[in-house]
């Protein structure tokens, strides 16, 4: 979910040795090479390509120019060509070795992918079940292109490359993120190397909010290209978080957990400063710190928009294009320096009546051991999300009783588990609600599920259970709405498609029914 800050291109260039050149690089050539790296660093890839091609015509045997061309070609998405060019470059420098490794690993991770194109995007993915993602992804991306492009005043002319990786293993090999970063922060996507990259929701037990995540990363792409990569990290993430839901017409950017941790942070004077956010939110120590950092920077953008509207947001990004520091641009726009802006933001947030919900916790991702396994939520894996040992033990007892058809006894144990839990666990709420449904206590189940949905609006099990309550009541329109939301989070749950097939049949929507049948066939 992060895009790195603008690097200092000169520092990178001076770290390079002469890559197999037969003679020292002349000053004029070195300046030309430096210019190429600056253009890449500024995300001016078309200019970098034209500049580098002209250098190749003048210096066809220069290892430095060949290496520069290999980088340009890599950023254009031609990994095989980049790899071939790098064979001509000596790898005595660590920078060259590292880049060769990145290109080789990217080529290996993507060479089996297939691609589908829309008007403005090229989507690459692994053929098979991940094919089901294509219509969802391209729809969200094209809506993002229109909506976000209008807000930020930037519509890329070339098609934007998007890569969906089947699991966290290849994703971690081609990104700066480690397994630990992914698991701690919940970062499953990046905008880097002139493309968007994310992990397929099919590799997680419950999927995740991957469509908003795609839009979030596209905001990063727009910011990097529009500003010549001069937007600082905190503002990058703040704008991306603030705008990530706009593609679907929803201006709400704070989740309940973000609102809660920010309210607590402001009260307790515990905030993540800009320096601690570097080099990436994914490197923060805890998932709660990640949520707090997002809440801070998203509400800073909210404050900016409150003062100057979305036009002010676009003006801020445009003002950074010439390399001006963000503090200077803020000063011109708001007559506030960065310190004053932060102080005024704190005062503004204390007037916003943030909701604080005790017991909320960050729901950590659960990755499947293998893609073909874990298509349904297993009981042991779900219990692992319950933090209290006592509550887990009571839940286990409830699960055993329910499996033996002692439903009323199971309800008692689940209620005890909820009372013993220090956190508002959506797992416990869903287990109890599901058991109420077995006894036809739909009112009890619905009330419990809606309460849990207020706490965790992106928890797919809650949405499917609410859909099931509506379905059993023959309220097919309400059932459809819940199941479609669940489907968007996890298109790999066959039960959701099966239910939607029956719902569309009941509503007489035969075209949508057939579409669901096709999607179900893709994941089976």
Short mmCIF file of C-alpha atoms in Angstrom, two decimals:
data_model
loop_
_atom_site.label_atom_id
_atom_site.label_comp_id
_atom_site.label_asym_id
_atom_site.label_seq_id
_atom_site.Cartn_x
_atom_site.Cartn_y
_atom_site.Cartn_z
CA UNK A 1 0.00 0.00 0.00
CA UNK A 2 2.99 2.24 -0.02
CA UNK A 3 4.88 4.15 -2.59
CA UNK A 4 8.42 5.11 -1.56
CA UNK A 5 9.49 8.69 -1.25
CA UNK A 6 11.40 10.23 -4.07
CA UNK A 7 14.94 8.93 -3.97
CA UNK A 8 17.93 11.14 -4.46
CA UNK A 9 18.95 10.07 -7.93
CA UNK A 10 22.45 11.49 -7.58
CA UNK A 11 23.18 9.27 -4.57
CA UNK A 12 22.16 6.23 -6.59
CA UNK A 13 24.28 7.25 -9.57
CA UNK A 14 27.44 7.85 -7.57
CA UNK A 15 27.10 4.36 -6.08
CA UNK A 16 27.42 2.84 -9.56
CA UNK A 17 30.73 1.72 -10.98
CA UNK A 18 31.53 1.72 -14.68
CA UNK A 19 29.75 -1.39 -15.93
CA UNK A 20 32.15 -2.93 -18.36
CA UNK A 21 32.95 0.29 -20.17
CA UNK A 22 36.27 0.05 -22.02
CA UNK A 23 37.32 3.56 -20.98
CA UNK A 24 36.39 6.11 -18.33
CA UNK A 25 33.03 7.78 -18.92
CA UNK A 26 33.43 11.26 -20.36
CA UNK A 27 31.94 14.12 -18.39
CA UNK A 28 29.32 14.83 -21.05
CA UNK A 29 28.22 11.18 -21.15
CA UNK A 30 28.09 11.03 -17.36
CA UNK A 31 25.82 14.05 -17.34
CA UNK A 32 23.59 12.40 -19.93
CA UNK A 33 23.43 9.19 -17.88
CA UNK A 34 22.67 11.19 -14.76
CA UNK A 35 19.84 12.85 -16.65
CA UNK A 36 18.39 9.44 -17.49
CA UNK A 37 18.34 8.37 -13.86
CA UNK A 38 16.74 11.64 -12.81
CA UNK A 39 13.97 11.13 -15.36
CA UNK A 40 13.35 7.59 -14.07
CA UNK A 41 13.36 8.84 -10.50
CA UNK A 42 10.78 11.46 -11.43
CA UNK A 43 8.51 8.89 -13.09
CA UNK A 44 8.98 10.56 -16.47
CA UNK A 45 9.34 7.23 -18.22
CA UNK A 46 8.49 8.29 -21.77
CA UNK A 47 11.14 10.99 -21.62
CA UNK A 48 13.59 8.56 -20.03
CA UNK A 49 13.01 6.09 -22.86
CA UNK A 50 13.57 8.66 -25.61
CA UNK A 51 16.66 10.03 -23.84
CA UNK A 52 18.18 6.58 -23.32
CA UNK A 53 17.51 5.43 -26.89
CA UNK A 54 19.41 8.48 -28.16
CA UNK A 55 22.32 7.59 -25.87
CA UNK A 56 22.35 4.02 -27.18
CA UNK A 57 22.64 5.37 -30.72
CA UNK A 58 25.66 7.47 -29.71
CA UNK A 59 27.32 5.02 -27.30
CA UNK A 60 26.24 1.49 -28.35
CA UNK A 61 29.10 -0.20 -26.44
CA UNK A 62 28.74 1.68 -23.16
CA UNK A 63 27.94 -0.59 -20.23
CA UNK A 64 26.56 2.38 -18.31
CA UNK A 65 24.08 3.23 -21.05
CA UNK A 66 23.10 -0.43 -21.43
CA UNK A 67 22.39 -0.63 -17.72
CA UNK A 68 20.31 2.53 -17.92
CA UNK A 69 18.34 1.07 -20.83
CA UNK A 70 17.77 -2.15 -18.88
CA UNK A 71 16.20 -0.10 -16.09
CA UNK A 72 13.97 1.81 -18.50
CA UNK A 73 12.83 -1.42 -20.15
CA UNK A 74 12.15 -2.99 -16.73
CA UNK A 75 9.93 -0.05 -15.75
CA UNK A 76 8.08 -0.52 -19.03
CA UNK A 77 7.24 -4.08 -17.99
CA UNK A 78 9.46 -5.98 -20.49
CA UNK A 79 11.28 -8.11 -17.94
CA UNK A 80 12.70 -10.59 -20.46
CA UNK A 81 14.26 -7.80 -22.53
CA UNK A 82 15.67 -6.17 -19.40
CA UNK A 83 17.21 -9.49 -18.38
CA UNK A 84 18.85 -9.88 -21.81
CA UNK A 85 20.31 -6.39 -21.63
CA UNK A 86 21.72 -7.04 -18.18
CA UNK A 87 23.73 -10.00 -19.52
CA UNK A 88 25.87 -7.40 -21.27
CA UNK A 89 26.63 -5.58 -18.02
CA UNK A 90 29.33 -6.62 -15.55
CA UNK A 91 27.97 -7.13 -12.04
CA UNK A 92 30.98 -6.10 -9.99
CA UNK A 93 28.91 -3.41 -8.26
CA UNK A 94 26.39 -4.45 -5.59
CA UNK A 95 23.79 -2.14 -7.15
CA UNK A 96 24.00 -4.07 -10.40
CA UNK A 97 23.81 -7.44 -8.63
CA UNK A 98 20.74 -6.38 -6.69
CA UNK A 99 18.99 -5.06 -9.78
CA UNK A 100 19.78 -8.19 -11.76
CA UNK A 101 18.29 -10.27 -8.96
CA UNK A 102 15.14 -8.13 -8.90
CA UNK A 103 14.68 -8.42 -12.66
CA UNK A 104 15.30 -12.18 -12.64
CA UNK A 105 12.85 -12.76 -9.78
CA UNK A 106 10.21 -10.54 -11.39
CA UNK A 107 10.61 -12.33 -14.69
CA UNK A 108 10.29 -15.70 -12.97
CA UNK A 109 7.23 -14.62 -10.96
CA UNK A 110 5.36 -13.19 -13.95
CA UNK A 111 6.34 -15.27 -16.95
CA UNK A 112 3.41 -17.65 -16.54
CA UNK A 113 0.88 -14.83 -16.26
CA UNK A 114 -1.75 -13.98 -18.83
CA UNK A 115 -3.09 -10.49 -19.49
CA UNK A 116 -6.41 -8.79 -20.11
CA UNK A 117 -6.74 -5.17 -21.16
CA UNK A 118 -9.35 -2.49 -20.67
CA UNK A 119 -9.32 1.05 -22.03
CA UNK A 120 -6.69 2.25 -19.57
CA UNK A 121 -5.20 -0.80 -17.84
CA UNK A 122 -3.26 -4.00 -18.55
CA UNK A 123 -4.10 -6.62 -15.92
CA UNK A 124 -1.74 -9.59 -15.54
CA UNK A 125 -2.62 -12.61 -13.41
CA UNK A 126 -2.09 -16.34 -13.13
CA UNK A 127 -4.52 -18.24 -15.34
CA UNK A 128 -6.96 -20.47 -13.48
CA UNK A 129 -9.13 -19.50 -10.51
CA UNK A 130 -7.68 -15.96 -10.43
CA UNK A 131 -9.44 -15.37 -13.75
CA UNK A 132 -12.53 -14.70 -11.64
CA UNK A 133 -10.91 -11.46 -10.47
CA UNK A 134 -10.74 -9.86 -13.92
CA UNK A 135 -14.20 -8.26 -14.22
CA UNK A 136 -14.17 -6.98 -10.64
CA UNK A 137 -10.67 -5.53 -10.98
CA UNK A 138 -11.08 -3.84 -14.35
CA UNK A 139 -14.41 -2.35 -13.32
CA UNK A 140 -12.89 -0.84 -10.14
CA UNK A 141 -9.81 0.38 -12.00
CA UNK A 142 -11.72 2.06 -14.80
CA UNK A 143 -14.01 3.78 -12.28
CA UNK A 144 -10.89 4.87 -10.38
CA UNK A 145 -9.38 6.20 -13.61
CA UNK A 146 -12.40 8.42 -14.18
CA UNK A 147 -13.19 9.53 -10.62
CA UNK A 148 -9.66 9.92 -9.23
CA UNK A 149 -8.33 11.39 -12.46
CA UNK A 150 -10.92 14.15 -12.23
CA UNK A 151 -10.11 14.84 -8.57
CA UNK A 152 -6.34 14.96 -9.06
CA UNK A 153 -6.40 16.43 -12.54
CA UNK A 154 -4.40 13.62 -14.10
CA UNK A 155 -5.38 10.89 -16.58
CA UNK A 156 -2.39 8.79 -17.72
CA UNK A 157 -2.13 8.42 -21.49
CA UNK A 158 -0.41 5.05 -21.48
CA UNK A 159 -2.13 2.00 -20.09
CA UNK A 160 -1.23 1.30 -16.48
CA UNK A 161 0.15 -2.15 -15.68
CA UNK A 162 -1.40 -4.12 -12.82
CA UNK A 163 -0.08 -7.47 -11.59
CA UNK A 164 -1.96 -9.86 -9.31
CA UNK A 165 0.32 -12.38 -7.62
CA UNK A 166 -1.19 -15.72 -6.60
CA UNK A 167 0.30 -15.74 -3.09
CA UNK A 168 2.54 -13.84 -0.69
CA UNK A 169 5.68 -15.82 -1.63
CA UNK A 170 6.26 -14.38 -5.14
CA UNK A 171 4.95 -11.00 -4.00
CA UNK A 172 7.57 -10.77 -1.24
CA UNK A 173 10.33 -11.77 -3.67
CA UNK A 174 9.60 -8.94 -6.10
CA UNK A 175 8.87 -6.25 -3.50
CA UNK A 176 10.84 -4.66 -0.65
CA UNK A 177 8.47 -6.29 1.86
CA UNK A 178 9.33 -9.33 3.93
CA UNK A 179 6.89 -11.98 5.19
CA UNK A 180 7.06 -10.26 8.57
CA UNK A 181 6.15 -6.88 7.04
CA UNK A 182 3.18 -8.43 5.27
CA UNK A 183 1.88 -10.23 8.34
CA UNK A 184 2.47 -7.38 10.82
CA UNK A 185 1.18 -4.49 8.78
CA UNK A 186 -1.41 -6.21 6.60
CA UNK A 187 0.24 -4.73 3.52
CA UNK A 188 -0.76 -6.83 0.54
CA UNK A 189 -0.24 -4.35 -2.31
CA UNK A 190 2.27 -1.85 -3.65
CA UNK A 191 2.66 0.83 -6.25
CA UNK A 192 6.26 0.56 -7.35
CA UNK A 193 8.35 0.21 -10.52
CA UNK A 194 5.68 2.00 -12.58
CA UNK A 195 2.99 -0.58 -11.87
CA UNK A 196 0.45 -1.76 -9.31
CA UNK A 197 1.06 -5.09 -7.57
CA UNK A 198 -1.13 -6.99 -5.15
CA UNK A 199 -1.68 -10.41 -3.64
CA UNK A 200 -4.73 -12.31 -4.84
CA UNK A 201 -7.56 -12.44 -2.30
CA UNK A 202 -7.73 -16.13 -3.17
CA UNK A 203 -4.63 -16.77 -1.07
CA UNK A 204 -6.34 -15.55 2.11
CA UNK A 205 -8.94 -17.50 4.06
CA UNK A 206 -11.55 -14.74 3.96
CA UNK A 207 -10.21 -12.61 1.12
CA UNK A 208 -9.77 -8.92 1.90
CA UNK A 209 -10.82 -5.44 0.80
CA UNK A 210 -8.82 -5.82 -2.39
CA UNK A 211 -10.85 -3.55 -4.69
CA UNK A 212 -10.42 -0.50 -2.48
CA UNK A 213 -6.79 -1.56 -2.15
CA UNK A 214 -6.40 -1.51 -5.93
CA UNK A 215 -7.87 1.98 -6.03
CA UNK A 216 -5.58 3.03 -3.16
CA UNK A 217 -2.53 1.93 -5.13
CA UNK A 218 -3.80 3.70 -8.23
CA UNK A 219 -3.89 6.94 -6.23
CA UNK A 220 -0.20 6.38 -5.50
CA UNK A 221 0.41 5.93 -9.23
CA UNK A 222 -1.32 9.20 -10.04
CA UNK A 223 0.53 11.09 -7.31
CA UNK A 224 3.94 9.79 -8.38
CA UNK A 225 3.44 10.56 -12.05
CA UNK A 226 1.67 13.93 -11.60
CA UNK A 227 4.17 15.32 -9.06
CA UNK A 228 7.31 13.88 -10.69
CA UNK A 229 7.56 11.66 -7.61
CA UNK A 230 7.91 14.55 -5.21
CA UNK A 231 5.02 13.82 -2.82
CA UNK A 232 6.33 12.91 0.67
CA UNK A 233 5.34 9.56 2.13
CA UNK A 234 2.89 10.87 4.73
CA UNK A 235 0.99 12.86 2.13
CA UNK A 236 1.13 9.97 -0.37
CA UNK A 237 -0.53 7.65 2.12
CA UNK A 238 -2.91 10.27 3.41
CA UNK A 239 -4.30 11.11 -0.02
CA UNK A 240 -4.48 7.43 -1.03
CA UNK A 241 -6.37 6.50 2.13
CA UNK A 242 -8.65 9.54 1.88
CA UNK A 243 -9.60 8.76 -1.74
CA UNK A 244 -9.53 4.95 -1.89
CA UNK A 245 -13.31 4.50 -1.66
CA UNK A 246 -14.29 7.32 -4.05
CA UNK A 247 -14.37 4.97 -7.05
CA UNK A 248 -17.55 3.44 -5.62
CA UNK A 249 -19.06 6.74 -4.54
CA UNK A 250 -18.31 6.42 -0.83
CA UNK A 251 -16.53 9.41 0.78
CA UNK A 252 -16.07 7.67 4.15
CA UNK A 253 -12.38 7.02 4.70
CA UNK A 254 -12.08 6.27 8.43
CA UNK A 255 -12.85 2.74 9.60
CA UNK A 256 -14.03 2.20 13.19
CA UNK A 257 -10.61 0.88 14.24
CA UNK A 258 -8.84 3.89 12.67
CA UNK A 259 -11.22 6.27 14.42
CA UNK A 260 -10.72 4.52 17.75
CA UNK A 261 -6.92 4.42 17.66
CA UNK A 262 -6.77 8.06 16.56
CA UNK A 263 -9.10 9.19 19.36
CA UNK A 264 -6.95 7.30 21.87
CA UNK A 265 -3.74 8.60 20.33
CA UNK A 266 -4.87 12.23 20.51
CA UNK A 267 -6.03 11.82 24.11
CA UNK A 268 -2.85 10.08 25.21
CA UNK A 269 -0.45 12.16 23.11
CA UNK A 270 0.70 9.02 21.32
CA UNK A 271 1.02 9.68 17.60
CA UNK A 272 3.26 8.40 14.83
CA UNK A 273 5.50 11.21 13.61
CA UNK A 274 6.47 11.59 9.96
CA UNK A 275 9.98 10.33 10.50
CA UNK A 276 8.75 7.11 12.13
CA UNK A 277 6.53 6.45 9.11
CA UNK A 278 9.63 6.15 6.93
CA UNK A 279 10.53 4.28 4.77
CA UNK A 280 7.10 2.64 4.62
CA UNK A 281 4.02 2.17 6.77
CA UNK A 282 4.58 -1.56 6.28
CA UNK A 283 7.72 -1.26 8.43
CA UNK A 284 5.88 0.03 11.51
CA UNK A 285 6.09 -2.24 14.55
CA UNK A 286 2.45 -3.17 15.08
CA UNK A 287 -0.76 -3.39 13.11
CA UNK A 288 -2.28 -0.84 15.51
CA UNK A 289 0.51 1.63 14.71
CA UNK A 290 -0.19 1.14 11.02
CA UNK A 291 -3.87 1.96 11.54
CA UNK A 292 -2.97 4.99 13.65
CA UNK A 293 -0.57 6.29 11.01
CA UNK A 294 -3.22 5.93 8.31
CA UNK A 295 -5.79 7.65 10.49
CA UNK A 296 -3.44 10.57 11.13
CA UNK A 297 -2.47 11.25 7.54
CA UNK A 298 -5.96 10.62 6.11
CA UNK A 299 -7.48 13.15 8.50
CA UNK A 300 -4.71 15.63 7.69
CA UNK A 301 -5.88 15.40 4.09
CA UNK A 302 -9.47 15.68 5.32
CA UNK A 303 -8.47 18.90 7.13
CA UNK A 304 -6.81 20.24 3.98
CA UNK A 305 -9.93 19.50 1.94
CA UNK A 306 -12.05 21.16 4.63
CA UNK A 307 -9.98 24.33 4.14
CA UNK A 308 -9.48 24.34 0.38
CA UNK A 309 -11.76 21.69 -1.12
CA UNK A 310 -10.65 18.94 -3.47
CA UNK A 311 -9.30 21.68 -5.73
CA UNK A 312 -6.83 22.53 -2.98
CA UNK A 313 -5.71 18.92 -2.88
CA UNK A 314 -5.02 18.94 -6.60
CA UNK A 315 -3.22 22.29 -6.29
CA UNK A 316 -0.98 20.92 -3.53
CA UNK A 317 0.10 17.95 -5.64
CA UNK A 318 0.63 20.13 -8.71
CA UNK A 319 2.72 22.54 -6.65
CA UNK A 320 5.16 19.78 -5.76
CA UNK A 321 5.98 19.01 -9.39
CA UNK A 322 8.90 21.42 -9.59
CA UNK A 323 10.63 19.84 -6.59
CA UNK A 324 9.46 22.34 -3.99
CA UNK A 325 9.38 21.08 -0.39
CA UNK A 326 5.90 20.26 0.83
CA UNK A 327 6.17 22.84 3.61
CA UNK A 328 6.75 25.62 1.09
CA UNK A 329 3.78 24.54 -1.02
CA UNK A 330 1.54 24.31 2.06
CA UNK A 331 2.66 27.78 3.06
CA UNK A 332 1.70 29.19 -0.33
CA UNK A 333 -1.62 27.37 -0.32
CA UNK A 334 -2.68 27.78 3.33
CA UNK A 335 -0.32 30.41 4.75
CA UNK A 336 0.74 27.75 7.26
CA UNK A 337 4.11 26.04 7.55
CA UNK A 338 4.20 22.30 8.19
CA UNK A 339 4.45 22.61 11.99
CA UNK A 340 1.54 25.04 12.12
CA UNK A 341 -0.46 22.78 9.81
CA UNK A 342 0.04 19.81 12.16
CA UNK A 343 -0.86 21.85 15.23
CA UNK A 344 -4.02 23.17 13.58
CA UNK A 345 -4.90 19.64 12.44
CA UNK A 346 -4.76 18.40 16.04
CA UNK A 347 -7.05 21.20 17.15
CA UNK A 348 -9.41 20.46 14.26
CA UNK A 349 -9.55 16.74 15.07
CA UNK A 350 -10.48 17.43 18.67
CA UNK A 351 -13.64 19.09 17.36
CA UNK A 352 -14.63 16.08 15.23
CA UNK A 353 -16.16 13.93 17.99
CA UNK A 354 -14.32 10.79 17.00
CA UNK A 355 -16.02 7.56 17.99
CA UNK A 356 -14.08 5.42 20.40
CA UNK A 357 -15.17 1.78 20.62
CA UNK A 358 -13.43 -0.09 23.45
CA UNK A 359 -12.43 -3.63 22.54
CA UNK A 360 -11.87 -3.09 18.82
CA UNK A 361 -8.82 -4.85 17.47
CA UNK A 362 -7.09 -5.21 14.14
CA UNK A 363 -8.22 -8.42 12.43
CA UNK A 364 -5.06 -10.00 11.11
CA UNK A 365 -4.91 -11.68 7.75
CA UNK A 366 -5.00 -15.46 7.61
CA UNK A 367 -3.16 -16.83 4.61
CA UNK A 368 -3.90 -20.29 3.29
CA UNK A 369 -1.06 -22.79 3.40
CA UNK A 370 -1.94 -23.74 -0.15
CA UNK A 371 -4.25 -22.05 -2.60
CA UNK A 372 -6.38 -25.15 -3.01
CA UNK A 373 -6.89 -25.40 0.76
CA UNK A 374 -8.90 -23.30 3.17
CA UNK A 375 -11.68 -22.26 0.85
CA UNK A 376 -13.99 -22.38 3.84
CA UNK A 377 -13.20 -20.96 7.25
CA UNK A 378 -11.99 -23.81 9.46
CA UNK A 379 -12.90 -23.77 13.14
CA UNK A 380 -9.35 -24.00 14.47
CA UNK A 381 -8.14 -21.13 12.30
CA UNK A 382 -11.07 -18.97 13.33
CA UNK A 383 -10.51 -19.63 17.03
CA UNK A 384 -6.91 -18.47 16.62
CA UNK A 385 -8.26 -14.95 15.98
CA UNK A 386 -9.73 -14.85 19.50
CA UNK A 387 -7.12 -13.25 21.74
CA UNK A 388 -8.37 -14.35 25.18
CA UNK A 389 -7.33 -17.88 26.16
CA UNK A 390 -10.44 -18.29 28.33
CA UNK A 391 -12.69 -17.13 25.48
CA UNK A 392 -10.96 -19.55 23.07
CA UNK A 393 -11.55 -22.45 25.45
CA UNK A 394 -15.23 -21.56 25.80
CA UNK A 395 -15.51 -21.21 22.04
CA UNK A 396 -13.99 -24.65 21.54
CA UNK A 397 -16.55 -26.08 23.93
CA UNK A 398 -19.31 -24.29 22.03
CA UNK A 399 -18.02 -25.67 18.73
CA UNK A 400 -17.99 -29.21 20.12
CA UNK A 401 -21.51 -28.89 21.51
CA UNK A 402 -22.85 -27.47 18.25
CA UNK A 403 -21.21 -30.27 16.25
CA UNK A 404 -23.12 -32.74 18.45
CA UNK A 405 -26.43 -30.89 17.95
CA UNK A 406 -26.50 -29.51 21.50
CA UNK A 407 -27.45 -26.13 20.09
CA UNK A 408 -28.86 -24.44 23.21
CA UNK A 409 -25.84 -25.50 25.23
CA UNK A 410 -23.58 -24.13 22.50
CA UNK A 411 -25.38 -20.78 22.68
CA UNK A 412 -24.67 -20.61 26.40
CA UNK A 413 -20.94 -21.25 25.87
CA UNK A 414 -20.66 -18.70 23.04
CA UNK A 415 -22.36 -16.09 25.22
CA UNK A 416 -19.88 -16.83 27.99
CA UNK A 417 -17.02 -16.52 25.50
CA UNK A 418 -18.21 -13.08 24.43
CA UNK A 419 -18.46 -11.91 28.04
CA UNK A 420 -14.97 -13.27 28.80
CA UNK A 421 -13.34 -11.71 25.73
CA UNK A 422 -11.49 -8.43 26.15
CA UNK A 423 -12.01 -7.63 22.47
CA UNK A 424 -15.08 -7.34 20.27
CA UNK A 425 -14.42 -10.46 18.25
CA UNK A 426 -16.38 -10.75 14.99
CA UNK A 427 -15.61 -14.47 15.09
CA UNK A 428 -17.52 -14.89 18.36
CA UNK A 429 -20.42 -12.74 17.23
CA UNK A 430 -20.75 -14.78 14.04
CA UNK A 431 -20.53 -18.11 15.83
CA UNK A 432 -23.32 -17.10 18.19
CA UNK A 433 -25.42 -15.61 15.39
CA UNK A 434 -24.98 -18.71 13.25
CA UNK A 435 -26.18 -20.84 16.15
CA UNK A 436 -29.21 -18.60 16.66
CA UNK A 437 -30.06 -19.21 13.02
CA UNK A 438 -30.13 -22.95 13.68
CA UNK A 439 -32.93 -22.34 16.18
CA UNK A 440 -34.76 -19.95 13.80
CA UNK A 441 -34.06 -16.99 16.11
CA UNK A 442 -33.45 -14.71 13.15
CA UNK A 443 -34.12 -11.50 15.06
CA UNK A 444 -31.47 -12.34 17.64
CA UNK A 445 -29.01 -13.30 14.93
CA UNK A 446 -29.63 -10.17 12.85
CA UNK A 447 -29.25 -7.80 15.80
CA UNK A 448 -25.98 -9.41 16.78
CA UNK A 449 -24.64 -9.38 13.23
CA UNK A 450 -25.55 -5.74 12.59
CA UNK A 451 -23.81 -4.78 15.81
CA UNK A 452 -20.69 -6.64 14.70
CA UNK A 453 -20.89 -5.08 11.22
CA UNK A 454 -20.76 -1.64 12.81
CA UNK A 455 -17.49 -2.65 14.43
CA UNK A 456 -15.96 -4.50 11.47
CA UNK A 457 -17.70 -3.45 8.24
CA UNK A 458 -15.33 -5.46 6.02
CA UNK A 459 -15.66 -8.85 7.74
CA UNK A 460 -17.03 -11.17 5.03
CA UNK A 461 -18.56 -13.77 7.37
CA UNK A 462 -20.80 -11.13 8.93
CA UNK A 463 -22.01 -10.08 5.48
CA UNK A 464 -22.74 -13.63 4.38
CA UNK A 465 -24.60 -14.41 7.59
CA UNK A 466 -26.68 -11.25 7.27
CA UNK A 467 -27.35 -12.27 3.68
CA UNK A 468 -28.42 -15.69 4.88
CA UNK A 469 -30.82 -14.26 7.45
CA UNK A 470 -32.42 -12.15 4.73
CA UNK A 471 -32.50 -15.11 2.34
CA UNK A 472 -34.24 -17.36 4.87
CA UNK A 473 -36.82 -14.60 5.37
CA UNK A 474 -37.25 -14.45 1.58
CA UNK A 475 -36.07 -10.82 1.54
CA UNK A 476 -34.10 -11.46 -1.64
CA UNK A 477 -33.13 -7.87 -2.38
CA UNK A 478 -31.55 -7.38 1.03
CA UNK A 479 -29.91 -10.81 0.73
CA UNK A 480 -28.49 -9.85 -2.66
CA UNK A 481 -26.97 -6.63 -1.30
CA UNK A 482 -25.21 -8.39 1.56
CA UNK A 483 -23.96 -11.27 -0.57
CA UNK A 484 -22.65 -8.94 -3.30
CA UNK A 485 -20.61 -7.05 -0.69
CA UNK A 486 -19.22 -10.36 0.57
CA UNK A 487 -18.49 -11.43 -3.00
CA UNK A 488 -16.47 -8.28 -3.64
CA UNK A 489 -14.27 -9.07 -0.65
CA UNK A 490 -13.84 -12.75 -1.46
CA UNK A 491 -14.88 -13.96 -4.92
CA UNK A 492 -13.42 -17.39 -4.09
CA UNK A 493 -16.14 -18.46 -1.67
CA UNK A 494 -18.32 -20.91 -3.65
CA UNK A 495 -21.13 -20.63 -1.10
CA UNK A 496 -21.57 -16.95 -1.92
CA UNK A 497 -21.91 -17.67 -5.65
CA UNK A 498 -24.33 -20.52 -5.01
CA UNK A 499 -26.53 -18.29 -2.88
CA UNK A 500 -26.42 -15.46 -5.43
CA UNK A 501 -27.46 -17.89 -8.16
CA UNK A 502 -30.59 -18.75 -6.17
CA UNK A 503 -31.24 -15.12 -5.25
CA UNK A 504 -31.01 -13.92 -8.86
CA UNK A 505 -33.27 -16.79 -9.92
CA UNK A 506 -35.83 -15.73 -7.31
CA UNK A 507 -35.61 -12.12 -8.50
CA UNK A 508 -35.93 -13.13 -12.16
CA UNK A 509 -32.53 -11.61 -13.01
CA UNK A 510 -31.44 -14.35 -15.38
CA UNK A 511 -28.42 -12.57 -16.89
CA UNK A 512 -26.92 -12.02 -13.45
CA UNK A 513 -27.72 -15.60 -12.52
CA UNK A 514 -25.80 -16.85 -15.56
CA UNK A 515 -22.88 -14.56 -14.72
CA UNK A 516 -22.71 -16.05 -11.22
CA UNK A 517 -22.75 -19.56 -12.67
CA UNK A 518 -19.78 -18.65 -14.86
CA UNK A 519 -17.88 -17.20 -11.91
CA UNK A 520 -18.55 -20.30 -9.84
CA UNK A 521 -17.20 -22.48 -12.65
CA UNK A 522 -13.95 -20.48 -12.69
CA UNK A 523 -13.11 -21.13 -9.04
CA UNK A 524 -14.08 -24.83 -8.94
#
